[in-house]
PDB file of C-alpha atoms and ligand atoms in Angstrom:
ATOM      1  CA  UNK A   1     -19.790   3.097  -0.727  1.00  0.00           C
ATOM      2  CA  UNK A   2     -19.323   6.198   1.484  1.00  0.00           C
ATOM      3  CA  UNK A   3     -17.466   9.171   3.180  1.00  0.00           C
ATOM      4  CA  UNK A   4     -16.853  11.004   6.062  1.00  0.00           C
ATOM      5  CA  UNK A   5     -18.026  14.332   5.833  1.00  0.00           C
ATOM      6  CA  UNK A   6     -15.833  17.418   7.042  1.00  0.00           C
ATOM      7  CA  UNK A   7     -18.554  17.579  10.075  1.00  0.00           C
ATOM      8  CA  UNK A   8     -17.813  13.851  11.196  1.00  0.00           C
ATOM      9  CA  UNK A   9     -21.162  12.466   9.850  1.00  0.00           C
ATOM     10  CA  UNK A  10     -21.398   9.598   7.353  1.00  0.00           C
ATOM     11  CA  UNK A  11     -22.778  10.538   3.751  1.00  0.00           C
ATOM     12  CA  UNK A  12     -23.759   7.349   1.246  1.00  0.00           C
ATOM     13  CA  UNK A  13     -23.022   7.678  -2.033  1.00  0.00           C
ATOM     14  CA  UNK A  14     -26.136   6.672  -4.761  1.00  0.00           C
ATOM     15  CA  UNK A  15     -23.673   4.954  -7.075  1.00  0.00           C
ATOM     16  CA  UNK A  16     -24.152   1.196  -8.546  1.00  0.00           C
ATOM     17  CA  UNK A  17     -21.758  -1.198  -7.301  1.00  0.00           C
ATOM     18  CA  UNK A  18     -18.739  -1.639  -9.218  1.00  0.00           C
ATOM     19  CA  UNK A  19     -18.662   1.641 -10.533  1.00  0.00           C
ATOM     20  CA  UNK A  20     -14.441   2.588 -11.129  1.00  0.00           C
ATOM     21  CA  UNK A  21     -13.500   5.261  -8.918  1.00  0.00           C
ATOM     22  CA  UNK A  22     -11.134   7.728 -10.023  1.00  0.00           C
ATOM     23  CA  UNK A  23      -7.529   6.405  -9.518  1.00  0.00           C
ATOM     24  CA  UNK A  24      -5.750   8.833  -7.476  1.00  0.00           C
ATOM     25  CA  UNK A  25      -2.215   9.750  -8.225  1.00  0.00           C
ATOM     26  CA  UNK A  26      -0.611  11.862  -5.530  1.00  0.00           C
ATOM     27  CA  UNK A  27       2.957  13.703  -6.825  1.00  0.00           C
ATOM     28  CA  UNK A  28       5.010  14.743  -3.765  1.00  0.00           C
ATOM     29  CA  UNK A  29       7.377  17.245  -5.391  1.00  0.00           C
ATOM     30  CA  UNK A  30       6.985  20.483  -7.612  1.00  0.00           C
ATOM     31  CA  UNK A  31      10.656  20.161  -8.765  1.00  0.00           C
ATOM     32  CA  UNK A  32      12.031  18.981 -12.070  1.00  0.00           C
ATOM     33  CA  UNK A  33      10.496  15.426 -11.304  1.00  0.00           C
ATOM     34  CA  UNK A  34       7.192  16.982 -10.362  1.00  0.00           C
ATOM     35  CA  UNK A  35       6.890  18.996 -13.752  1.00  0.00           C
ATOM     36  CA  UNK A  36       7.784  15.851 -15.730  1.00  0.00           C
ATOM     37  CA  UNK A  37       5.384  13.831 -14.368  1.00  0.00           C
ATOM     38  CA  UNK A  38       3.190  16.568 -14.476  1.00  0.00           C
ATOM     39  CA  UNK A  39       3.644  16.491 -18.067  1.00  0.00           C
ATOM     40  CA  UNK A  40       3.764  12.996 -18.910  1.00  0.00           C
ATOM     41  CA  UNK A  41      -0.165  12.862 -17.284  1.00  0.00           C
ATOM     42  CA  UNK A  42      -1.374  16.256 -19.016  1.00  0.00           C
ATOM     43  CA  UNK A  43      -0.529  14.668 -22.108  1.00  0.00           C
ATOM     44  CA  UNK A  44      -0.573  10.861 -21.722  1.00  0.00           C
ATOM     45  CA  UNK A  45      -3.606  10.466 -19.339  1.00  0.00           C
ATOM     46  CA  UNK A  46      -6.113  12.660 -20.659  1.00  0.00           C
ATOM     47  CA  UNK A  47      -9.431  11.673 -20.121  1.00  0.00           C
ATOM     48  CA  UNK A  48      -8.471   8.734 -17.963  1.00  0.00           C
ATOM     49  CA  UNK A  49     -10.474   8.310 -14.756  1.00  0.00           C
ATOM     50  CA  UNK A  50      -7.706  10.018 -13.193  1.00  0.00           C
ATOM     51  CA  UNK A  51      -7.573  12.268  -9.744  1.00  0.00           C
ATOM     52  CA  UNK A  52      -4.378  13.964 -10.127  1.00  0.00           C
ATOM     53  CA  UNK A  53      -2.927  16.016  -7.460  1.00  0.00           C
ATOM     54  CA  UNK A  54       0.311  17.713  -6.549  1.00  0.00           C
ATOM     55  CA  UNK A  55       1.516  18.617  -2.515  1.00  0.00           C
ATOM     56  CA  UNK A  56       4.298  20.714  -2.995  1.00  0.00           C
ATOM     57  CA  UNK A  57       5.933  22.896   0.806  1.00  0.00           C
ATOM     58  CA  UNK A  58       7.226  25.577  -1.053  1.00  0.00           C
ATOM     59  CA  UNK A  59       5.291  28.437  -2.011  1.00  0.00           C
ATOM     60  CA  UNK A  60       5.882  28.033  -5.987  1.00  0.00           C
ATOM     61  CA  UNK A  61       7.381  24.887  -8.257  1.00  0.00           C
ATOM     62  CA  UNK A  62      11.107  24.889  -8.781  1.00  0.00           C
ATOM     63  CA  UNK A  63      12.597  22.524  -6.297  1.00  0.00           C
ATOM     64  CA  UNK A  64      16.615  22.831  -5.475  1.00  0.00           C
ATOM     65  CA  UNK A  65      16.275  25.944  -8.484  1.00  0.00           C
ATOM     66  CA  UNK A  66      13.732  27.520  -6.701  1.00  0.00           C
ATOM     67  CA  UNK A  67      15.589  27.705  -2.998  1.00  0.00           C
ATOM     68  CA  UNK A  68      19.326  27.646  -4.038  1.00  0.00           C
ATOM     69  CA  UNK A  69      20.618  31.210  -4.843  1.00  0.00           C
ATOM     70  CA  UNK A  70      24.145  30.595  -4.580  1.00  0.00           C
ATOM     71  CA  UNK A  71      24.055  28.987  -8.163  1.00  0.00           C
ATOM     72  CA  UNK A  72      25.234  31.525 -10.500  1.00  0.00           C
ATOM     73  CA  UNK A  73      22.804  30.506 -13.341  1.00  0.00           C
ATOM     74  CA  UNK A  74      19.764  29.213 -11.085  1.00  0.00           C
ATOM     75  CA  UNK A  75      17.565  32.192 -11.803  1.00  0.00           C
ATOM     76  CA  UNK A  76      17.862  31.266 -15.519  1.00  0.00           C
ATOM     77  CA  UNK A  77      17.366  27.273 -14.910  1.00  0.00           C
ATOM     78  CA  UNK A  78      14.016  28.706 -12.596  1.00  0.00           C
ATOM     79  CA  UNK A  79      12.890  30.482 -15.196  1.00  0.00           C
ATOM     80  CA  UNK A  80      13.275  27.940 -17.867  1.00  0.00           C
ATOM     81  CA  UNK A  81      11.613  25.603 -15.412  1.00  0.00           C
ATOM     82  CA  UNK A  82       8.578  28.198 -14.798  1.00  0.00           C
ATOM     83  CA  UNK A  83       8.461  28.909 -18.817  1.00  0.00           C
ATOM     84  CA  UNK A  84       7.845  24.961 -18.891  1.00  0.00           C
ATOM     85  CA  UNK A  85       5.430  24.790 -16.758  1.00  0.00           C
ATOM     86  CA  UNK A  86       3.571  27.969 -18.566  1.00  0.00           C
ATOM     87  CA  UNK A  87       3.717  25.774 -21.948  1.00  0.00           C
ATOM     88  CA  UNK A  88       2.183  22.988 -20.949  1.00  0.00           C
ATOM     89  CA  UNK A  89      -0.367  24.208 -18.790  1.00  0.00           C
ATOM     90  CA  UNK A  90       0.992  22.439 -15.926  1.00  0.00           C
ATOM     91  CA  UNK A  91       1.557  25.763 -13.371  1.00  0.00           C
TER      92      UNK A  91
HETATM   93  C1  LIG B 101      23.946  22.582  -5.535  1.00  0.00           C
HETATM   94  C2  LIG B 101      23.244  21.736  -6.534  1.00  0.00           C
HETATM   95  C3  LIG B 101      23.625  21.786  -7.845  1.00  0.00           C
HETATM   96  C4  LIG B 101      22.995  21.015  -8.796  1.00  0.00           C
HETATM   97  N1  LIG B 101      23.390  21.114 -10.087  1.00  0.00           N
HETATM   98  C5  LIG B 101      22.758  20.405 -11.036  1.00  0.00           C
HETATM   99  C6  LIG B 101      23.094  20.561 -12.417  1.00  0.00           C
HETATM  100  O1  LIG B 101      23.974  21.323 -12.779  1.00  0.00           O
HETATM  101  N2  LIG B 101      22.414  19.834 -13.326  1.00  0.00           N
HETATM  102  C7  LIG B 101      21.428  18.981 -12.959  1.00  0.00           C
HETATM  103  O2  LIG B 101      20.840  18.356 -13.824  1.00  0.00           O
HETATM  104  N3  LIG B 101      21.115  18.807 -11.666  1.00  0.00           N
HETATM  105  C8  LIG B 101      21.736  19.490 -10.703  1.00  0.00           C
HETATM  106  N4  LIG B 101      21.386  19.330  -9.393  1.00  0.00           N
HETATM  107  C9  LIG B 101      20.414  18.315  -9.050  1.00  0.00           C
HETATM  108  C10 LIG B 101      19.005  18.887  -8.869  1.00  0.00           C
HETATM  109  O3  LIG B 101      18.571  18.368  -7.669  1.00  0.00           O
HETATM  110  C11 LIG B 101      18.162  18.438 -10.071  1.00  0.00           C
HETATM  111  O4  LIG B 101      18.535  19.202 -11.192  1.00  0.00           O
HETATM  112  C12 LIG B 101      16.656  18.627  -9.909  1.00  0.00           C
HETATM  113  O5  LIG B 101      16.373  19.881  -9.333  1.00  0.00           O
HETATM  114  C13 LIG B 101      16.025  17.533  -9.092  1.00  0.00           C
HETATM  115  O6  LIG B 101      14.630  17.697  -9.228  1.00  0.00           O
HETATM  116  P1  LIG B 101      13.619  16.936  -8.302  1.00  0.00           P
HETATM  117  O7  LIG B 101      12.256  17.405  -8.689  1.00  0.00           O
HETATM  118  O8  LIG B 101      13.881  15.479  -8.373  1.00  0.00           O
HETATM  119  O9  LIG B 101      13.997  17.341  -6.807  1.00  0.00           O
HETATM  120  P2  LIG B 101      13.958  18.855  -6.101  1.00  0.00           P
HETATM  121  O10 LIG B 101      14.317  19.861  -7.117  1.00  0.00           O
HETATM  122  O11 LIG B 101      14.782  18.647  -4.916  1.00  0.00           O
HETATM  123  O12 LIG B 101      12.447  18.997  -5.745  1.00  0.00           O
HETATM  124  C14 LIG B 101      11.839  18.292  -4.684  1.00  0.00           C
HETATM  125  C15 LIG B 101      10.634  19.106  -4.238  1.00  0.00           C
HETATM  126  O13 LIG B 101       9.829  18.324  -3.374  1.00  0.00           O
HETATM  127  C16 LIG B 101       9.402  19.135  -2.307  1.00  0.00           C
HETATM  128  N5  LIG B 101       9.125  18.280  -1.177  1.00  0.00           N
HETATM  129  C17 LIG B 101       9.991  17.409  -0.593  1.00  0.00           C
HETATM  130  N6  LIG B 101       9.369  16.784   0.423  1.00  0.00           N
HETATM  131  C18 LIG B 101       8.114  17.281   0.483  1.00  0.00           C
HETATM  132  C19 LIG B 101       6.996  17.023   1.316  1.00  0.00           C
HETATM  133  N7  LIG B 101       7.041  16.109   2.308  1.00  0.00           N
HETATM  134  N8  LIG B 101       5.851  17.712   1.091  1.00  0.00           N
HETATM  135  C20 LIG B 101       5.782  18.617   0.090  1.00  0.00           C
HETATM  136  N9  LIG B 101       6.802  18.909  -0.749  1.00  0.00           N
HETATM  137  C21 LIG B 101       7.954  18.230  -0.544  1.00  0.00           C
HETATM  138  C22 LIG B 101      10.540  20.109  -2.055  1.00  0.00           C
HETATM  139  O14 LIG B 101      10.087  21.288  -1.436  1.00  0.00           O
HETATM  140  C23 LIG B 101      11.033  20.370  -3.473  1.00  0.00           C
HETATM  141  O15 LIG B 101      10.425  21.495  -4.061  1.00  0.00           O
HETATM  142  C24 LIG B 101      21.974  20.113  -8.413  1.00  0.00           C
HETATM  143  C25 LIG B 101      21.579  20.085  -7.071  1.00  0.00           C
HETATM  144  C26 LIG B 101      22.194  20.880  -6.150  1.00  0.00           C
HETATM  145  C27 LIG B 101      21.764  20.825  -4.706  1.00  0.00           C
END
């Protein structure tokens, strides 16, 4: 087992064979969906073998609350959506 390293070169890794690698989980979306699932592995998947990561284009969570304004009661559903992600340690 090995990797590329950022300079191009090859590094081996000193691990026995068979050892489980981390299962990696990639969430494309810091929106409602995102949060929930953010949720769901915060709480469900703890101390799994579990390399969790989130990609998200916009510069906080929030999805169609964060970038519609026209909605009269967005900023309230953004906040409750931020609040959320405060409580369960998922910002
Ligand atoms: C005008 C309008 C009114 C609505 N009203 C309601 C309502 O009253 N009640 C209700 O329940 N729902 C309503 N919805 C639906 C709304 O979409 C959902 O409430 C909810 O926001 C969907 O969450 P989501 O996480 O699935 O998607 P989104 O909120 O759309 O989030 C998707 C996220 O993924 C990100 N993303 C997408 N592609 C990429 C990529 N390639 N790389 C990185 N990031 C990416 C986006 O930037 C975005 O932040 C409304 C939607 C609209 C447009």
């Amino acid at each position: 087992m090995g990797s590329i390293t950022p300079s191009g070169g090859y590094k081996i890794q000193e691990v026995p064979l068979g050892s489980p690698r981390p299962f990696r989980l990639v969430c494309i979306d810091a929106g409602y969906s995102g949060l929930l699932l953010s949720i769901i592995v915060g709480q469900k998947m703890q101390g799994e073998n579990l390399d969790y990561q989130v990609y998200e284009m916009n510069g906080d969570l929030g999805g169609k609350w964060l970038v519609n304004s026209y909605y009269a009661t967005a900023s309230s559903i953004h906040h409750y959506l931020k609040d959320t992600a405060v409580k369960y340690d998922c910002e």
